């Protein structure tokens, strides 16, 4: 009887689709390559159901979405300064993430969910300032190049 229960439990476990993951992204003053004011990683691949956790490894950073720069139906988010914040992925598509005080220095990240680039133009049109704008464009190109 015990063996039968174990077998049943294993069958149920294997029927569950890929388990949701927690993906950690650090907010840093400097990364290993010497780049200043950066998310690590900057390009984040995720699937619906995953949780992306932005970690305040260094202080004086935040992570937040940008208006019109996330998939339709995906809830916007705005982390507080020097605080961790979680982004629960509910939709496929692209999301631009910025650190409010350092986006002009290029402190931005791109979330790619389900290899869905259908809202890429929205991201390119969104209001992201300074070097952050160029970085987002480069990250979209990098993600698309990796896919094809
Ligand atoms: Cu920052």
PDB file of C-alpha atoms and ligand atoms in Angstrom:
ATOM      1  CA  UNK A   1       0.000   0.000   0.000  1.00  0.00           C
ATOM      2  CA  UNK A   2       2.814   2.392   0.897  1.00  0.00           C
ATOM      3  CA  UNK A   3       4.495   1.640  -2.419  1.00  0.00           C
ATOM      4  CA  UNK A   4       1.297   2.329  -4.330  1.00  0.00           C
ATOM      5  CA  UNK A   5       0.926   5.717  -2.637  1.00  0.00           C
ATOM      6  CA  UNK A   6       4.504   6.623  -3.498  1.00  0.00           C
ATOM      7  CA  UNK A   7       3.965   5.669  -7.124  1.00  0.00           C
ATOM      8  CA  UNK A   8       0.799   7.751  -7.267  1.00  0.00           C
ATOM      9  CA  UNK A   9       2.588  10.753  -5.780  1.00  0.00           C
ATOM     10  CA  UNK A  10       5.362  10.464  -8.355  1.00  0.00           C
ATOM     11  CA  UNK A  11       2.847  10.293 -11.199  1.00  0.00           C
ATOM     12  CA  UNK A  12       1.093  13.433  -9.969  1.00  0.00           C
ATOM     13  CA  UNK A  13       4.406  15.283  -9.604  1.00  0.00           C
ATOM     14  CA  UNK A  14       5.489  14.444 -13.126  1.00  0.00           C
ATOM     15  CA  UNK A  15       2.161  15.614 -14.572  1.00  0.00           C
ATOM     16  CA  UNK A  16       2.709  19.151 -13.300  1.00  0.00           C
ATOM     17  CA  UNK A  17       4.199  21.385 -16.020  1.00  0.00           C
ATOM     18  CA  UNK A  18       7.550  23.086 -15.580  1.00  0.00           C
ATOM     19  CA  UNK A  19       7.718  24.486 -12.074  1.00  0.00           C
ATOM     20  CA  UNK A  20       7.559  28.238 -11.656  1.00  0.00           C
ATOM     21  CA  UNK A  21      10.943  29.703 -10.939  1.00  0.00           C
ATOM     22  CA  UNK A  22      12.150  32.596  -8.860  1.00  0.00           C
ATOM     23  CA  UNK A  23      14.661  34.590 -10.865  1.00  0.00           C
ATOM     24  CA  UNK A  24      16.975  36.870  -8.921  1.00  0.00           C
ATOM     25  CA  UNK A  25      18.210  40.175 -10.330  1.00  0.00           C
ATOM     26  CA  UNK A  26      20.694  42.225  -8.336  1.00  0.00           C
ATOM     27  CA  UNK A  27      20.765  46.002  -8.193  1.00  0.00           C
ATOM     28  CA  UNK A  28      24.437  46.947  -8.133  1.00  0.00           C
ATOM     29  CA  UNK A  29      26.727  49.967  -7.926  1.00  0.00           C
ATOM     30  CA  UNK A  30      29.222  48.034 -10.017  1.00  0.00           C
ATOM     31  CA  UNK A  31      29.197  44.626 -11.706  1.00  0.00           C
ATOM     32  CA  UNK A  32      32.065  42.172 -12.233  1.00  0.00           C
ATOM     33  CA  UNK A  33      32.888  43.813 -15.581  1.00  0.00           C
ATOM     34  CA  UNK A  34      33.255  47.200 -13.899  1.00  0.00           C
ATOM     35  CA  UNK A  35      30.038  48.693 -15.308  1.00  0.00           C
ATOM     36  CA  UNK A  36      28.562  51.205 -12.880  1.00  0.00           C
ATOM     37  CA  UNK A  37      24.900  51.374 -11.778  1.00  0.00           C
ATOM     38  CA  UNK A  38      23.541  48.179 -13.298  1.00  0.00           C
ATOM     39  CA  UNK A  39      20.983  45.440 -12.960  1.00  0.00           C
ATOM     40  CA  UNK A  40      22.545  41.982 -13.052  1.00  0.00           C
ATOM     41  CA  UNK A  41      21.490  40.372 -15.287  1.00  0.00           C
ATOM     42  CA  UNK A  42      20.167  43.091 -17.607  1.00  0.00           C
ATOM     43  CA  UNK A  43      18.456  40.670 -19.959  1.00  0.00           C
ATOM     44  CA  UNK A  44      15.995  38.425 -18.143  1.00  0.00           C
ATOM     45  CA  UNK A  45      14.246  35.481 -19.757  1.00  0.00           C
ATOM     46  CA  UNK A  46      11.158  34.252 -17.923  1.00  0.00           C
ATOM     47  CA  UNK A  47       7.954  32.284 -18.353  1.00  0.00           C
ATOM     48  CA  UNK A  48       4.423  32.994 -17.172  1.00  0.00           C
ATOM     49  CA  UNK A  49       4.175  31.995 -13.508  1.00  0.00           C
ATOM     50  CA  UNK A  50       7.769  32.898 -12.690  1.00  0.00           C
ATOM     51  CA  UNK A  51       8.612  35.515 -10.079  1.00  0.00           C
ATOM     52  CA  UNK A  52      11.401  37.972 -10.786  1.00  0.00           C
ATOM     53  CA  UNK A  53      12.938  39.236  -7.582  1.00  0.00           C
ATOM     54  CA  UNK A  54      14.901  42.483  -7.764  1.00  0.00           C
ATOM     55  CA  UNK A  55      17.325  42.487  -4.858  1.00  0.00           C
ATOM     56  CA  UNK A  56      18.690  45.638  -3.227  1.00  0.00           C
ATOM     57  CA  UNK A  57      22.234  44.271  -2.992  1.00  0.00           C
ATOM     58  CA  UNK A  58      23.551  47.829  -3.043  1.00  0.00           C
ATOM     59  CA  UNK A  59      21.562  50.755  -1.688  1.00  0.00           C
ATOM     60  CA  UNK A  60      20.028  53.762  -3.462  1.00  0.00           C
ATOM     61  CA  UNK A  61      18.495  51.822  -6.338  1.00  0.00           C
ATOM     62  CA  UNK A  62      14.974  50.777  -7.171  1.00  0.00           C
ATOM     63  CA  UNK A  63      13.246  48.750  -9.875  1.00  0.00           C
ATOM     64  CA  UNK A  64      10.034  49.803 -11.574  1.00  0.00           C
ATOM     65  CA  UNK A  65       8.143  49.357 -14.817  1.00  0.00           C
ATOM     66  CA  UNK A  66       7.627  52.166 -17.311  1.00  0.00           C
ATOM     67  CA  UNK A  67       4.251  53.364 -18.537  1.00  0.00           C
ATOM     68  CA  UNK A  68       3.239  51.630 -21.790  1.00  0.00           C
ATOM     69  CA  UNK A  69       6.369  49.479 -21.689  1.00  0.00           C
ATOM     70  CA  UNK A  70       4.914  46.184 -20.485  1.00  0.00           C
ATOM     71  CA  UNK A  71       2.542  43.571 -21.914  1.00  0.00           C
ATOM     72  CA  UNK A  72      -1.176  44.265 -21.921  1.00  0.00           C
ATOM     73  CA  UNK A  73      -2.699  42.840 -18.735  1.00  0.00           C
ATOM     74  CA  UNK A  74       0.602  42.733 -16.881  1.00  0.00           C
ATOM     75  CA  UNK A  75       0.406  44.703 -13.647  1.00  0.00           C
ATOM     76  CA  UNK A  76       2.800  47.649 -13.350  1.00  0.00           C
ATOM     77  CA  UNK A  77       5.179  47.669 -10.408  1.00  0.00           C
ATOM     78  CA  UNK A  78       7.289  50.187  -8.551  1.00  0.00           C
ATOM     79  CA  UNK A  79       9.828  49.194  -5.930  1.00  0.00           C
ATOM     80  CA  UNK A  80      10.878  51.606  -3.193  1.00  0.00           C
ATOM     81  CA  UNK A  81      14.424  52.896  -2.949  1.00  0.00           C
ATOM     82  CA  UNK A  82      16.858  50.394  -1.409  1.00  0.00           C
ATOM     83  CA  UNK A  83      14.098  47.753  -1.166  1.00  0.00           C
ATOM     84  CA  UNK A  84      13.614  44.372  -2.798  1.00  0.00           C
ATOM     85  CA  UNK A  85      10.609  44.108  -5.069  1.00  0.00           C
ATOM     86  CA  UNK A  86       8.952  41.155  -6.806  1.00  0.00           C
ATOM     87  CA  UNK A  87       7.419  41.053 -10.249  1.00  0.00           C
ATOM     88  CA  UNK A  88       5.006  38.174 -10.808  1.00  0.00           C
ATOM     89  CA  UNK A  89       4.920  37.280 -14.494  1.00  0.00           C
ATOM     90  CA  UNK A  90       1.346  36.876 -15.753  1.00  0.00           C
ATOM     91  CA  UNK A  91       1.670  37.738 -19.470  1.00  0.00           C
ATOM     92  CA  UNK A  92       4.020  37.001 -22.359  1.00  0.00           C
ATOM     93  CA  UNK A  93       5.850  39.894 -23.995  1.00  0.00           C
ATOM     94  CA  UNK A  94       8.502  42.453 -23.178  1.00  0.00           C
ATOM     95  CA  UNK A  95       8.803  44.628 -20.075  1.00  0.00           C
ATOM     96  CA  UNK A  96      11.239  47.496 -19.623  1.00  0.00           C
ATOM     97  CA  UNK A  97      12.503  47.951 -16.067  1.00  0.00           C
ATOM     98  CA  UNK A  98      14.334  51.071 -14.897  1.00  0.00           C
ATOM     99  CA  UNK A  99      16.038  52.314 -11.774  1.00  0.00           C
ATOM    100  CA  UNK A 100      14.428  55.710 -11.399  1.00  0.00           C
ATOM    101  CA  UNK A 101      17.525  57.674 -10.313  1.00  0.00           C
ATOM    102  CA  UNK A 102      19.980  55.903 -12.671  1.00  0.00           C
ATOM    103  CA  UNK A 103      18.069  55.249 -15.888  1.00  0.00           C
ATOM    104  CA  UNK A 104      19.888  58.180 -17.501  1.00  0.00           C
ATOM    105  CA  UNK A 105      23.147  56.321 -16.725  1.00  0.00           C
ATOM    106  CA  UNK A 106      21.780  53.205 -18.391  1.00  0.00           C
ATOM    107  CA  UNK A 107      20.455  51.342 -15.349  1.00  0.00           C
ATOM    108  CA  UNK A 108      17.683  49.459 -17.115  1.00  0.00           C
ATOM    109  CA  UNK A 109      16.721  45.832 -17.703  1.00  0.00           C
ATOM    110  CA  UNK A 110      14.594  43.995 -20.223  1.00  0.00           C
ATOM    111  CA  UNK A 111      12.291  41.105 -19.304  1.00  0.00           C
ATOM    112  CA  UNK A 112      11.460  38.725 -22.158  1.00  0.00           C
ATOM    113  CA  UNK A 113       8.585  36.327 -21.483  1.00  0.00           C
ATOM    114  CA  UNK A 114       7.789  33.416 -23.786  1.00  0.00           C
ATOM    115  CA  UNK A 115       9.994  34.778 -26.591  1.00  0.00           C
ATOM    116  CA  UNK A 116       7.124  37.149 -27.408  1.00  0.00           C
ATOM    117  CA  UNK A 117       8.385  40.359 -29.038  1.00  0.00           C
ATOM    118  CA  UNK A 118       4.968  41.599 -30.188  1.00  0.00           C
ATOM    119  CA  UNK A 119       5.137  44.763 -28.043  1.00  0.00           C
ATOM    120  CA  UNK A 120       8.731  45.684 -28.979  1.00  0.00           C
ATOM    121  CA  UNK A 121       7.618  48.930 -30.650  1.00  0.00           C
ATOM    122  CA  UNK A 122       5.794  49.993 -27.461  1.00  0.00           C
ATOM    123  CA  UNK A 123       9.024  49.537 -25.531  1.00  0.00           C
ATOM    124  CA  UNK A 124      10.980  51.564 -28.107  1.00  0.00           C
ATOM    125  CA  UNK A 125       8.351  54.340 -27.966  1.00  0.00           C
ATOM    126  CA  UNK A 126       8.196  54.439 -24.168  1.00  0.00           C
ATOM    127  CA  UNK A 127       9.600  57.310 -22.153  1.00  0.00           C
ATOM    128  CA  UNK A 128      12.980  56.077 -20.981  1.00  0.00           C
ATOM    129  CA  UNK A 129      15.674  58.658 -20.457  1.00  0.00           C
ATOM    130  CA  UNK A 130      19.301  59.094 -21.461  1.00  0.00           C
ATOM    131  CA  UNK A 131      21.560  56.079 -21.793  1.00  0.00           C
ATOM    132  CA  UNK A 132      18.703  53.869 -20.593  1.00  0.00           C
ATOM    133  CA  UNK A 133      16.948  54.372 -23.921  1.00  0.00           C
ATOM    134  CA  UNK A 134      19.971  53.151 -25.899  1.00  0.00           C
ATOM    135  CA  UNK A 135      20.513  50.236 -23.529  1.00  0.00           C
ATOM    136  CA  UNK A 136      16.907  49.053 -23.892  1.00  0.00           C
ATOM    137  CA  UNK A 137      17.222  49.155 -27.688  1.00  0.00           C
ATOM    138  CA  UNK A 138      20.447  47.160 -27.498  1.00  0.00           C
ATOM    139  CA  UNK A 139      18.867  44.589 -25.155  1.00  0.00           C
ATOM    140  CA  UNK A 140      15.902  44.084 -27.498  1.00  0.00           C
ATOM    141  CA  UNK A 141      18.312  43.546 -30.413  1.00  0.00           C
ATOM    142  CA  UNK A 142      20.402  41.144 -28.348  1.00  0.00           C
ATOM    143  CA  UNK A 143      17.352  39.135 -27.288  1.00  0.00           C
ATOM    144  CA  UNK A 144      15.998  38.936 -30.831  1.00  0.00           C
ATOM    145  CA  UNK A 145      19.384  37.936 -32.243  1.00  0.00           C
ATOM    146  CA  UNK A 146      19.702  35.157 -29.668  1.00  0.00           C
ATOM    147  CA  UNK A 147      16.274  33.840 -30.603  1.00  0.00           C
ATOM    148  CA  UNK A 148      16.802  33.571 -34.384  1.00  0.00           C
TER     149      UNK A 148
HETATM  150 CU1  LIG B   1      20.125  52.647  -9.578  1.00  0.00          CU
END
